[in-house]
PDB file of C-alpha atoms and ligand atoms in Angstrom:
ATOM      1  CA  MET A 271       1.470  24.031 -24.466  1.00  0.00           C
ATOM      2  CA  ARG A 272       3.291  21.725 -24.991  1.00  0.00           C
ATOM      3  CA  LEU A 273       3.525  19.465 -22.026  1.00  0.00           C
ATOM      4  CA  PRO A 274       6.857  19.324 -20.335  1.00  0.00           C
ATOM      5  CA  LEU A 275       8.040  15.788 -19.518  1.00  0.00           C
ATOM      6  CA  VAL A 276      11.581  15.188 -17.342  1.00  0.00           C
ATOM      7  CA  TYR A 277      13.788  12.038 -18.115  1.00  0.00           C
ATOM      8  CA  HIS A 278      17.196  11.274 -17.671  1.00  0.00           C
ATOM      9  CA  PRO A 279      18.994   8.024 -18.708  1.00  0.00           C
ATOM     10  CA  GLY A 280      20.716   8.158 -15.346  1.00  0.00           C
ATOM     11  CA  TYR A 281      17.152   7.242 -13.607  1.00  0.00           C
ATOM     12  CA  THR A 282      18.731   3.889 -14.119  1.00  0.00           C
ATOM     13  CA  ILE A 283      22.007   3.190 -12.664  1.00  0.00           C
ATOM     14  CA  ALA A 284      23.495  -1.269 -12.975  1.00  0.00           C
ATOM     15  CA  TRP A 285      21.649  -3.095  -9.626  1.00  0.00           C
ATOM     16  CA  PRO A 286      21.814  -5.876  -8.131  1.00  0.00           C
ATOM     17  CA  GLU A 287      19.221  -8.337  -9.777  1.00  0.00           C
ATOM     18  CA  THR A 288      17.946  -9.177  -6.322  1.00  0.00           C
ATOM     19  CA  HIS A 289      17.304  -5.975  -4.419  1.00  0.00           C
ATOM     20  CA  PRO A 290      14.027  -5.988  -4.255  1.00  0.00           C
ATOM     21  CA  PHE A 291      13.592  -2.256  -5.362  1.00  0.00           C
ATOM     22  CA  PRO A 292      13.009  -2.265  -9.185  1.00  0.00           C
ATOM     23  CA  MET A 293      16.082   0.519  -9.829  1.00  0.00           C
ATOM     24  CA  ALA A 294      14.934  -0.398 -13.900  1.00  0.00           C
ATOM     25  CA  LYS A 295      11.333   0.980 -13.712  1.00  0.00           C
ATOM     26  CA  PHE A 296      12.439   4.003 -14.960  1.00  0.00           C
ATOM     27  CA  ARG A 297      14.118   2.929 -17.936  1.00  0.00           C
ATOM     28  CA  ALA A 298      11.963   0.537 -19.143  1.00  0.00           C
ATOM     29  CA  LEU A 299       8.798   3.538 -18.686  1.00  0.00           C
ATOM     30  CA  ARG A 300      10.407   5.158 -20.624  1.00  0.00           C
ATOM     31  CA  GLU A 301      10.591   2.546 -23.436  1.00  0.00           C
ATOM     32  CA  ARG A 302       7.095   2.065 -22.796  1.00  0.00           C
ATOM     33  CA  LEU A 303       6.432   6.124 -23.147  1.00  0.00           C
ATOM     34  CA  THR A 304       8.021   5.331 -26.978  1.00  0.00           C
ATOM     35  CA  THR A 305       5.914   2.455 -28.128  1.00  0.00           C
ATOM     36  CA  LEU A 306       2.862   4.840 -26.772  1.00  0.00           C
ATOM     37  CA  GLY A 307       4.039   7.397 -29.364  1.00  0.00           C
ATOM     38  CA  PHE A 308       5.452  10.248 -26.529  1.00  0.00           C
ATOM     39  CA  ASP A 309       8.727  10.493 -28.801  1.00  0.00           C
ATOM     40  CA  ASP A 310       7.339  11.667 -31.862  1.00  0.00           C
ATOM     41  CA  ASP A 311       4.520  14.025 -29.989  1.00  0.00           C
ATOM     42  CA  PRO A 312       4.150  17.972 -31.137  1.00  0.00           C
ATOM     43  CA  ALA A 313       2.184  17.806 -27.897  1.00  0.00           C
ATOM     44  CA  ILE A 314       5.391  16.727 -25.990  1.00  0.00           C
ATOM     45  CA  THR A 315       8.915  18.721 -24.313  1.00  0.00           C
ATOM     46  CA  TRP A 316      11.608  16.602 -23.303  1.00  0.00           C
ATOM     47  CA  LEU A 317      13.581  17.712 -20.611  1.00  0.00           C
ATOM     48  CA  THR A 318      17.082  16.311 -19.432  1.00  0.00           C
ATOM     49  CA  PRO A 319      17.251  17.651 -15.554  1.00  0.00           C
ATOM     50  CA  PRO A 320      21.285  18.959 -14.226  1.00  0.00           C
ATOM     51  CA  PRO A 321      21.349  17.229 -10.672  1.00  0.00           C
ATOM     52  CA  ALA A 322      20.622  19.386  -7.739  1.00  0.00           C
ATOM     53  CA  THR A 323      22.852  21.064  -5.476  1.00  0.00           C
ATOM     54  CA  SER A 324      24.182  21.012  -2.389  1.00  0.00           C
ATOM     55  CA  ALA A 325      22.024  24.668  -1.493  1.00  0.00           C
ATOM     56  CA  GLN A 326      18.620  23.009  -2.556  1.00  0.00           C
ATOM     57  CA  LEU A 327      19.023  20.576  -0.238  1.00  0.00           C
ATOM     58  CA  LEU A 328      20.066  22.114   2.513  1.00  0.00           C
ATOM     59  CA  ARG A 329      16.772  23.646   2.600  1.00  0.00           C
ATOM     60  CA  VAL A 330      15.154  20.432   3.802  1.00  0.00           C
ATOM     61  CA  HIS A 331      17.903  18.086   4.568  1.00  0.00           C
ATOM     62  CA  SER A 332      20.279  18.601   7.699  1.00  0.00           C
ATOM     63  CA  HIS A 333      24.608  18.784   6.960  1.00  0.00           C
ATOM     64  CA  ASP A 334      25.192  16.382   8.661  1.00  0.00           C
ATOM     65  CA  TYR A 335      22.851  13.985   7.169  1.00  0.00           C
ATOM     66  CA  LEU A 336      24.002  15.492   3.085  1.00  0.00           C
ATOM     67  CA  GLN A 337      27.793  13.873   5.024  1.00  0.00           C
ATOM     68  CA  THR A 338      27.025  10.715   5.132  1.00  0.00           C
ATOM     69  CA  PHE A 339      24.436  11.248   2.096  1.00  0.00           C
ATOM     70  CA  TYR A 340      27.203  12.127  -0.347  1.00  0.00           C
ATOM     71  CA  LEU A 341      29.915   9.568   1.636  1.00  0.00           C
ATOM     72  CA  GLY A 342      28.452   6.629   2.611  1.00  0.00           C
ATOM     73  CA  ASP A 343      27.428   5.756   6.476  1.00  0.00           C
ATOM     74  CA  SER A 344      29.375   4.157   8.573  1.00  0.00           C
ATOM     75  CA  ASP A 345      26.821   2.438  11.048  1.00  0.00           C
ATOM     76  CA  PRO A 346      25.244  -0.253   9.867  1.00  0.00           C
ATOM     77  CA  LYS A 347      21.697  -0.023  10.923  1.00  0.00           C
ATOM     78  CA  ALA A 348      21.382   3.940   9.554  1.00  0.00           C
ATOM     79  CA  ARG A 349      22.645   2.256   6.235  1.00  0.00           C
ATOM     80  CA  LYS A 350      19.752  -0.611   6.971  1.00  0.00           C
ATOM     81  CA  ARG A 351      17.246   1.629   6.956  1.00  0.00           C
ATOM     82  CA  SER A 352      17.382   3.286   3.776  1.00  0.00           C
ATOM     83  CA  GLY A 353      17.444   0.037   2.399  1.00  0.00           C
ATOM     84  CA  PHE A 354      19.705   0.852  -0.704  1.00  0.00           C
ATOM     85  CA  PRO A 355      23.587   0.134  -1.218  1.00  0.00           C
ATOM     86  CA  TRP A 356      25.429   2.536  -1.321  1.00  0.00           C
ATOM     87  CA  SER A 357      27.975   3.547  -4.319  1.00  0.00           C
ATOM     88  CA  PRO A 358      29.246   6.605  -6.054  1.00  0.00           C
ATOM     89  CA  ALA A 359      26.785   6.219  -8.439  1.00  0.00           C
ATOM     90  CA  LEU A 360      24.017   5.735  -6.055  1.00  0.00           C
ATOM     91  CA  VAL A 361      24.481   9.172  -5.183  1.00  0.00           C
ATOM     92  CA  GLU A 362      24.394  10.830  -8.586  1.00  0.00           C
ATOM     93  CA  ARG A 363      21.205   8.969  -9.790  1.00  0.00           C
ATOM     94  CA  THR A 364      19.581  10.379  -6.638  1.00  0.00           C
ATOM     95  CA  LEU A 365      20.507  13.655  -7.222  1.00  0.00           C
ATOM     96  CA  ARG A 366      18.936  13.502 -10.868  1.00  0.00           C
ATOM     97  CA  GLU A 367      15.970  12.448  -9.571  1.00  0.00           C
ATOM     98  CA  VAL A 368      15.786  15.364  -7.848  1.00  0.00           C
ATOM     99  CA  GLY A 369      16.724  17.963  -9.916  1.00  0.00           C
ATOM    100  CA  GLY A 370      14.151  16.157 -12.011  1.00  0.00           C
ATOM    101  CA  THR A 371      11.668  17.401  -9.894  1.00  0.00           C
ATOM    102  CA  LEU A 372      12.884  21.022  -9.132  1.00  0.00           C
ATOM    103  CA  LEU A 373      12.627  20.716 -13.136  1.00  0.00           C
ATOM    104  CA  THR A 374       9.278  19.823 -13.042  1.00  0.00           C
ATOM    105  CA  VAL A 375       8.001  21.872 -10.888  1.00  0.00           C
ATOM    106  CA  GLU A 376       9.770  24.379 -12.835  1.00  0.00           C
ATOM    107  CA  MET A 377       8.032  24.144 -15.886  1.00  0.00           C
ATOM    108  CA  ALA A 378       4.608  23.463 -14.789  1.00  0.00           C
ATOM    109  CA  LEU A 379       4.819  26.841 -13.090  1.00  0.00           C
ATOM    110  CA  GLU A 380       5.576  28.046 -16.987  1.00  0.00           C
ATOM    111  CA  THR A 381       3.403  26.000 -18.476  1.00  0.00           C
ATOM    112  CA  GLY A 382       0.657  25.058 -15.185  1.00  0.00           C
ATOM    113  CA  LEU A 383       1.762  20.746 -15.976  1.00  0.00           C
ATOM    114  CA  ALA A 384       4.599  18.903 -15.882  1.00  0.00           C
ATOM    115  CA  CYS A 385       5.574  15.380 -15.072  1.00  0.00           C
ATOM    116  CA  ASN A 386       8.739  14.042 -14.192  1.00  0.00           C
ATOM    117  CA  MET A 387       9.656  10.508 -15.214  1.00  0.00           C
ATOM    118  CA  ALA A 388      11.075   9.698 -11.483  1.00  0.00           C
ATOM    119  CA  GLY A 389      10.707  11.275  -7.843  1.00  0.00           C
ATOM    120  CA  GLY A 390       8.020  10.593  -5.605  1.00  0.00           C
ATOM    121  CA  THR A 391      10.635   9.723  -2.721  1.00  0.00           C
ATOM    122  CA  HIS A 392       8.296  10.657   0.052  1.00  0.00           C
ATOM    123  CA  HIS A 393       9.843   8.423   2.841  1.00  0.00           C
ATOM    124  CA  ALA A 394      13.363  10.715   3.297  1.00  0.00           C
ATOM    125  CA  PHE A 395      13.443  12.658   6.580  1.00  0.00           C
ATOM    126  CA  ALA A 396      15.256  15.987   7.180  1.00  0.00           C
ATOM    127  CA  ASN A 397      17.935  14.010   9.017  1.00  0.00           C
ATOM    128  CA  GLY A 398      17.902  10.512   7.327  1.00  0.00           C
ATOM    129  CA  ALA A 399      16.283   7.344   4.539  1.00  0.00           C
ATOM    130  CA  SER A 400      14.033   5.532   5.164  1.00  0.00           C
ATOM    131  CA  GLY A 401      11.971   2.899   3.043  1.00  0.00           C
ATOM    132  CA  TYR A 402      14.426   3.177  -0.224  1.00  0.00           C
ATOM    133  CA  CYS A 403      13.726   6.933  -0.231  1.00  0.00           C
ATOM    134  CA  LEU A 404      17.633   9.180   1.004  1.00  0.00           C
ATOM    135  CA  LEU A 405      16.335  12.137  -0.612  1.00  0.00           C
ATOM    136  CA  ASN A 406      12.971  13.745  -0.548  1.00  0.00           C
ATOM    137  CA  ASP A 407      12.466  15.498  -3.342  1.00  0.00           C
ATOM    138  CA  VAL A 408       8.940  16.459  -3.276  1.00  0.00           C
ATOM    139  CA  ALA A 409      10.248  18.337  -0.230  1.00  0.00           C
ATOM    140  CA  VAL A 410      13.261  19.521  -1.526  1.00  0.00           C
ATOM    141  CA  ALA A 411      11.297  21.529  -4.761  1.00  0.00           C
ATOM    142  CA  ALA A 412       8.209  22.833  -2.412  1.00  0.00           C
ATOM    143  CA  ARG A 413      10.941  24.697  -0.662  1.00  0.00           C
ATOM    144  CA  GLU A 414      12.472  25.766  -4.194  1.00  0.00           C
ATOM    145  CA  ALA A 415       9.739  27.503  -5.357  1.00  0.00           C
ATOM    146  CA  LEU A 416       8.749  28.964  -1.974  1.00  0.00           C
ATOM    147  CA  ALA A 417      12.789  30.552  -1.770  1.00  0.00           C
ATOM    148  CA  GLN A 418      13.126  31.270  -5.172  1.00  0.00           C
ATOM    149  CA  GLY A 419       9.622  33.777  -4.175  1.00  0.00           C
ATOM    150  CA  TRP A 420       7.855  31.672  -7.357  1.00  0.00           C
ATOM    151  CA  VAL A 421       5.166  30.502  -4.760  1.00  0.00           C
ATOM    152  CA  LYS A 422       4.255  31.227  -1.268  1.00  0.00           C
ATOM    153  CA  ARG A 423       1.861  28.089  -1.093  1.00  0.00           C
ATOM    154  CA  VAL A 424       2.329  24.337  -1.584  1.00  0.00           C
ATOM    155  CA  MET A 425       0.023  21.846  -1.795  1.00  0.00           C
ATOM    156  CA  ILE A 426       1.614  18.018  -1.313  1.00  0.00           C
ATOM    157  CA  VAL A 427      -0.844  15.906  -2.850  1.00  0.00           C
ATOM    158  CA  ASP A 428       0.411  12.509  -1.797  1.00  0.00           C
ATOM    159  CA  LEU A 429      -1.377   9.224  -3.502  1.00  0.00           C
ATOM    160  CA  ASP A 430       1.262   7.064  -2.779  1.00  0.00           C
ATOM    161  CA  VAL A 431      -0.075   3.276  -1.355  1.00  0.00           C
ATOM    162  CA  HIS A 432       2.517   4.103   1.578  1.00  0.00           C
ATOM    163  CA  GLN A 433       1.926   7.311   3.993  1.00  0.00           C
ATOM    164  CA  GLY A 434       4.435  11.010   3.510  1.00  0.00           C
ATOM    165  CA  ASP A 435       5.767  10.481   6.982  1.00  0.00           C
ATOM    166  CA  GLY A 436       8.714  11.977   5.716  1.00  0.00           C
ATOM    167  CA  THR A 437       7.207  14.656   3.881  1.00  0.00           C
ATOM    168  CA  ALA A 438       4.945  15.432   6.468  1.00  0.00           C
ATOM    169  CA  SER A 439       7.612  15.250   9.282  1.00  0.00           C
ATOM    170  CA  ILE A 440       9.439  18.230   7.045  1.00  0.00           C
ATOM    171  CA  PHE A 441       6.307  20.517   6.992  1.00  0.00           C
ATOM    172  CA  GLN A 442       4.969  19.766  10.287  1.00  0.00           C
ATOM    173  CA  ASN A 443       5.527  23.499  11.043  1.00  0.00           C
ATOM    174  CA  ASP A 444       5.557  25.509   8.147  1.00  0.00           C
ATOM    175  CA  PRO A 445       2.135  26.595   7.792  1.00  0.00           C
ATOM    176  CA  ALA A 446       2.892  27.835   3.286  1.00  0.00           C
ATOM    177  CA  VAL A 447       2.153  23.844   2.767  1.00  0.00           C
ATOM    178  CA  PHE A 448       0.238  21.619   2.930  1.00  0.00           C
ATOM    179  CA  THR A 449       0.731  17.601   3.483  1.00  0.00           C
ATOM    180  CA  PHE A 450      -2.171  15.851   2.129  1.00  0.00           C
ATOM    181  CA  SER A 451      -1.750  12.340   2.341  1.00  0.00           C
ATOM    182  CA  VAL A 452      -3.882   9.222   1.269  1.00  0.00           C
ATOM    183  CA  HIS A 453      -2.802   5.984   1.740  1.00  0.00           C
ATOM    184  CA  GLY A 454      -2.734   2.269   3.013  1.00  0.00           C
ATOM    185  CA  ALA A 455      -3.460   2.616   7.512  1.00  0.00           C
ATOM    186  CA  GLU A 456      -1.618  -1.138   7.313  1.00  0.00           C
ATOM    187  CA  ASN A 457       1.503   0.135   5.083  1.00  0.00           C
ATOM    188  CA  PHE A 458       4.409   0.955   5.713  1.00  0.00           C
ATOM    189  CA  PRO A 459       5.559   3.120   7.979  1.00  0.00           C
ATOM    190  CA  PHE A 460       4.549   1.467  11.175  1.00  0.00           C
ATOM    191  CA  THR A 461       4.156   4.746  12.688  1.00  0.00           C
ATOM    192  CA  LYS A 462       2.867   7.513  11.027  1.00  0.00           C
ATOM    193  CA  GLN A 463       3.204  11.055  11.142  1.00  0.00           C
ATOM    194  CA  GLN A 464       0.773  13.524  10.935  1.00  0.00           C
ATOM    195  CA  SER A 465       0.146  15.350   8.237  1.00  0.00           C
ATOM    196  CA  ASP A 466      -2.506  18.363   7.613  1.00  0.00           C
ATOM    197  CA  LEU A 467      -4.173  16.120   6.571  1.00  0.00           C
ATOM    198  CA  ASP A 468      -4.186  12.177   6.796  1.00  0.00           C
ATOM    199  CA  ILE A 469      -7.003   9.673   4.968  1.00  0.00           C
ATOM    200  CA  ALA A 470      -5.909   6.240   5.908  1.00  0.00           C
ATOM    201  CA  LEU A 471      -7.733   3.448   3.954  1.00  0.00           C
ATOM    202  CA  PRO A 472      -8.564   0.462   4.928  1.00  0.00           C
ATOM    203  CA  ARG A 473      -7.342  -2.819   2.842  1.00  0.00           C
ATOM    204  CA  GLY A 474      -8.717  -4.490  -0.200  1.00  0.00           C
ATOM    205  CA  ILE A 475     -10.260  -0.334  -1.030  1.00  0.00           C
ATOM    206  CA  ASP A 476     -11.146  -0.184  -5.359  1.00  0.00           C
ATOM    207  CA  ASP A 477     -11.802   2.101  -8.224  1.00  0.00           C
ATOM    208  CA  ASP A 478     -14.953   3.373  -7.353  1.00  0.00           C
ATOM    209  CA  ALA A 479     -14.603   4.363  -3.658  1.00  0.00           C
ATOM    210  CA  TYR A 480     -11.277   5.589  -3.838  1.00  0.00           C
ATOM    211  CA  LEU A 481     -12.656   8.225  -5.997  1.00  0.00           C
ATOM    212  CA  VAL A 482     -15.182   9.184  -3.956  1.00  0.00           C
ATOM    213  CA  VAL A 483     -12.216   9.603  -1.306  1.00  0.00           C
ATOM    214  CA  LEU A 484     -10.303  12.121  -3.443  1.00  0.00           C
ATOM    215  CA  LYS A 485     -13.467  13.394  -4.648  1.00  0.00           C
ATOM    216  CA  THR A 486     -14.401  14.306  -1.113  1.00  0.00           C
ATOM    217  CA  HIS A 487     -11.273  15.969  -0.105  1.00  0.00           C
ATOM    218  CA  LEU A 488      -9.661  17.680  -2.985  1.00  0.00           C
ATOM    219  CA  PRO A 489     -11.472  20.434  -4.254  1.00  0.00           C
ATOM    220  CA  ARG A 490     -12.672  22.020  -0.416  1.00  0.00           C
ATOM    221  CA  LEU A 491      -8.687  21.053   0.384  1.00  0.00           C
ATOM    222  CA  LEU A 492      -7.806  23.318  -2.947  1.00  0.00           C
ATOM    223  CA  ASN A 493     -10.497  25.666  -2.367  1.00  0.00           C
ATOM    224  CA  ALA A 494      -9.880  26.492   1.559  1.00  0.00           C
ATOM    225  CA  PHE A 495      -5.485  26.354   1.164  1.00  0.00           C
ATOM    226  CA  ARG A 496      -5.720  27.857  -2.161  1.00  0.00           C
ATOM    227  CA  PRO A 497      -2.126  27.050  -3.201  1.00  0.00           C
ATOM    228  CA  GLU A 498      -0.517  28.210  -6.198  1.00  0.00           C
ATOM    229  CA  LEU A 499       1.311  24.827  -6.931  1.00  0.00           C
ATOM    230  CA  VAL A 500       0.773  21.108  -6.411  1.00  0.00           C
ATOM    231  CA  ILE A 501       2.900  18.436  -5.875  1.00  0.00           C
ATOM    232  CA  TYR A 502       1.464  14.674  -6.991  1.00  0.00           C
ATOM    233  CA  ASP A 503       2.739  12.127  -5.911  1.00  0.00           C
ATOM    234  CA  ALA A 504       0.980   9.150  -8.200  1.00  0.00           C
ATOM    235  CA  GLY A 505       1.890   6.359  -6.263  1.00  0.00           C
ATOM    236  CA  ALA A 506       1.314   3.134  -8.723  1.00  0.00           C
ATOM    237  CA  ASP A 507       1.515   0.763  -5.933  1.00  0.00           C
ATOM    238  CA  VAL A 508      -2.257   1.844  -5.089  1.00  0.00           C
ATOM    239  CA  HIS A 509      -2.581  -1.015  -7.991  1.00  0.00           C
ATOM    240  CA  ALA A 510      -4.198  -4.585  -6.970  1.00  0.00           C
ATOM    241  CA  GLY A 511      -1.370  -6.179  -8.344  1.00  0.00           C
ATOM    242  CA  ASP A 512       1.162  -4.164  -5.816  1.00  0.00           C
ATOM    243  CA  ARG A 513       3.706  -6.494  -4.483  1.00  0.00           C
ATOM    244  CA  LEU A 514       3.660  -4.307  -1.780  1.00  0.00           C
ATOM    245  CA  GLY A 515       0.676  -2.108  -1.545  1.00  0.00           C
ATOM    246  CA  HIS A 516      -2.979  -3.112   0.169  1.00  0.00           C
ATOM    247  CA  LEU A 517      -5.230  -2.204  -2.345  1.00  0.00           C
ATOM    248  CA  GLU A 518      -6.859  -2.340  -5.536  1.00  0.00           C
ATOM    249  CA  LEU A 519      -7.374  -0.326  -7.969  1.00  0.00           C
ATOM    250  CA  SER A 520      -7.493  -1.371 -11.829  1.00  0.00           C
ATOM    251  CA  ASP A 521      -5.183   0.322 -14.363  1.00  0.00           C
ATOM    252  CA  GLU A 522      -8.419   1.503 -15.289  1.00  0.00           C
ATOM    253  CA  GLY A 523      -8.994   3.502 -11.377  1.00  0.00           C
ATOM    254  CA  ILE A 524      -5.054   4.798 -11.544  1.00  0.00           C
ATOM    255  CA  TYR A 525      -6.036   6.285 -14.866  1.00  0.00           C
ATOM    256  CA  LYS A 526      -8.934   7.942 -13.585  1.00  0.00           C
ATOM    257  CA  ARG A 527      -7.083   8.863 -10.648  1.00  0.00           C
ATOM    258  CA  ASP A 528      -4.800  11.092 -12.389  1.00  0.00           C
ATOM    259  CA  ARG A 529      -6.720  12.712 -14.097  1.00  0.00           C
ATOM    260  CA  TYR A 530      -9.294  13.896 -11.556  1.00  0.00           C
ATOM    261  CA  VAL A 531      -6.337  15.085  -9.901  1.00  0.00           C
ATOM    262  CA  ILE A 532      -5.221  16.646 -12.988  1.00  0.00           C
ATOM    263  CA  ASN A 533      -8.280  17.950 -14.190  1.00  0.00           C
ATOM    264  CA  THR A 534      -9.440  18.758 -10.139  1.00  0.00           C
ATOM    265  CA  CYS A 535      -6.074  21.066 -10.020  1.00  0.00           C
ATOM    266  CA  ARG A 536      -6.294  22.571 -13.299  1.00  0.00           C
ATOM    267  CA  THR A 537      -9.968  23.879 -12.662  1.00  0.00           C
ATOM    268  CA  ALA A 538      -8.706  25.368  -9.163  1.00  0.00           C
ATOM    269  CA  GLY A 539      -6.338  27.332 -11.684  1.00  0.00           C
ATOM    270  CA  VAL A 540      -3.583  25.275  -9.657  1.00  0.00           C
ATOM    271  CA  SER A 541       0.143  24.741 -11.772  1.00  0.00           C
ATOM    272  CA  THR A 542       0.721  20.689 -11.212  1.00  0.00           C
ATOM    273  CA  ALA A 543       4.203  19.317 -10.721  1.00  0.00           C
ATOM    274  CA  CYS A 544       3.562  14.887 -10.996  1.00  0.00           C
ATOM    275  CA  VAL A 545       6.217  12.223 -10.143  1.00  0.00           C
ATOM    276  CA  ILE A 546       5.361   8.604 -10.567  1.00  0.00           C
ATOM    277  CA  GLY A 547       5.955   7.813  -6.527  1.00  0.00           C
ATOM    278  CA  GLY A 548       6.455   4.579  -5.242  1.00  0.00           C
ATOM    279  CA  GLY A 549       5.207   0.688  -7.926  1.00  0.00           C
ATOM    280  CA  TYR A 550       6.784  -2.144  -6.482  1.00  0.00           C
ATOM    281  CA  ASP A 551       6.443  -5.597  -9.315  1.00  0.00           C
ATOM    282  CA  ARG A 552       8.739  -7.949 -10.773  1.00  0.00           C
ATOM    283  CA  ASN A 553       6.702  -8.011 -14.293  1.00  0.00           C
ATOM    284  CA  LEU A 554       8.297  -4.954 -15.232  1.00  0.00           C
ATOM    285  CA  SER A 555       6.615  -4.377 -18.042  1.00  0.00           C
ATOM    286  CA  ALA A 556       2.950  -4.600 -15.950  1.00  0.00           C
ATOM    287  CA  LEU A 557       4.965  -1.549 -14.024  1.00  0.00           C
ATOM    288  CA  ALA A 558       6.368   0.614 -16.714  1.00  0.00           C
ATOM    289  CA  GLY A 559       2.398   0.267 -17.489  1.00  0.00           C
ATOM    290  CA  ARG A 560       0.733   1.030 -14.215  1.00  0.00           C
ATOM    291  CA  HIS A 561       3.488   3.592 -14.212  1.00  0.00           C
ATOM    292  CA  ALA A 562       2.835   4.613 -17.538  1.00  0.00           C
ATOM    293  CA  TRP A 563      -1.250   5.411 -16.708  1.00  0.00           C
ATOM    294  CA  LEU A 564       0.118   9.376 -15.037  1.00  0.00           C
ATOM    295  CA  PHE A 565       1.809   9.831 -18.224  1.00  0.00           C
ATOM    296  CA  GLN A 566      -1.533   9.510 -21.095  1.00  0.00           C
ATOM    297  CA  ALA A 567      -3.544  11.136 -18.048  1.00  0.00           C
ATOM    298  CA  ALA A 568      -1.533  14.453 -17.889  1.00  0.00           C
ATOM    299  CA  ARG A 569      -0.945  13.874 -22.677  1.00  0.00           C
ATOM    300  CA  ASP A 570      -5.062  13.389 -22.383  1.00  0.00           C
ATOM    301  CA  ALA A 571      -6.273  16.488 -20.550  1.00  0.00           C
ATOM    302  CA  GLN A 572      -3.141  18.954 -22.197  1.00  0.00           C
ATOM    303  CA  GLN A 573      -5.328  17.716 -25.307  1.00  0.00           C
ATOM    304  CA  ALA A 574      -8.236  18.382 -24.004  1.00  0.00           C
ATOM    305  CA  VAL A 575      -7.215  22.417 -23.763  1.00  0.00           C
ATOM    306  CA  THR A 576      -5.576  23.229 -26.667  1.00  0.00           C
TER     307      THR A 576
HETATM  308 ZN1   ZN B 132       4.496   3.044  -1.666  1.00  0.00          ZN
END
């Protein structure tokens, strides 16, 4: 079975150089995968997503919020919350990114495993943007899979260093979606929401301690909830060198984490849709390398069964 990877050149748009969000990282990651031989790999299928539709977004986001998302917010305070300078190009790229996660979920259900080269915008709430997240791609894709009748239960495994607060809030009263977030206790958001299971880690957790946490919880959660789909947010901001995260994982630790999640879901017979999540570094090459581990883990896992 070929591994579907979802990418759109429009994931990266022209962006103020001094802005703390590394908008160029999506292109840098794509280039890194070229360097790693993914373009000519017969085991990989490259896919380009269409933009998400309003009907898909309305399964998660309110009508009023979508109006301001599409047209820009007149309230400067609300504008500040997203952390982004609004523009039509930003709207377009965000729709592509959500479309990418939607396509990734569809492909994961078809083949067992698929990855988006963006996504994981888990701070976006039903009614508003937060922390560099305008729309919650993970929530929109989970709701789509349920609304289409593809699955009855979805688990969101959010291993970004920041809590998936928007996702937790959106699915607070939805028994069809289990939200599992492992994050740094001292990281943004400073007011946490309640996921179905939150594991808040102290500063300085390393590779081994992190894997112990995953091994303690992930297999038992899969066994108890029995999802047919996992959406995995593989945030690279758990890396020791990350500008925003307070954890201390190495490059090898990220690879081991991603491989463990993919293998564990596969062993449990659950389709897995992966998104890259957060990662913040001025050094684009280092950052692209950290995000690339997910794709290497997915490729290695796929090769191990074919
Ligand atoms: Zn993050």
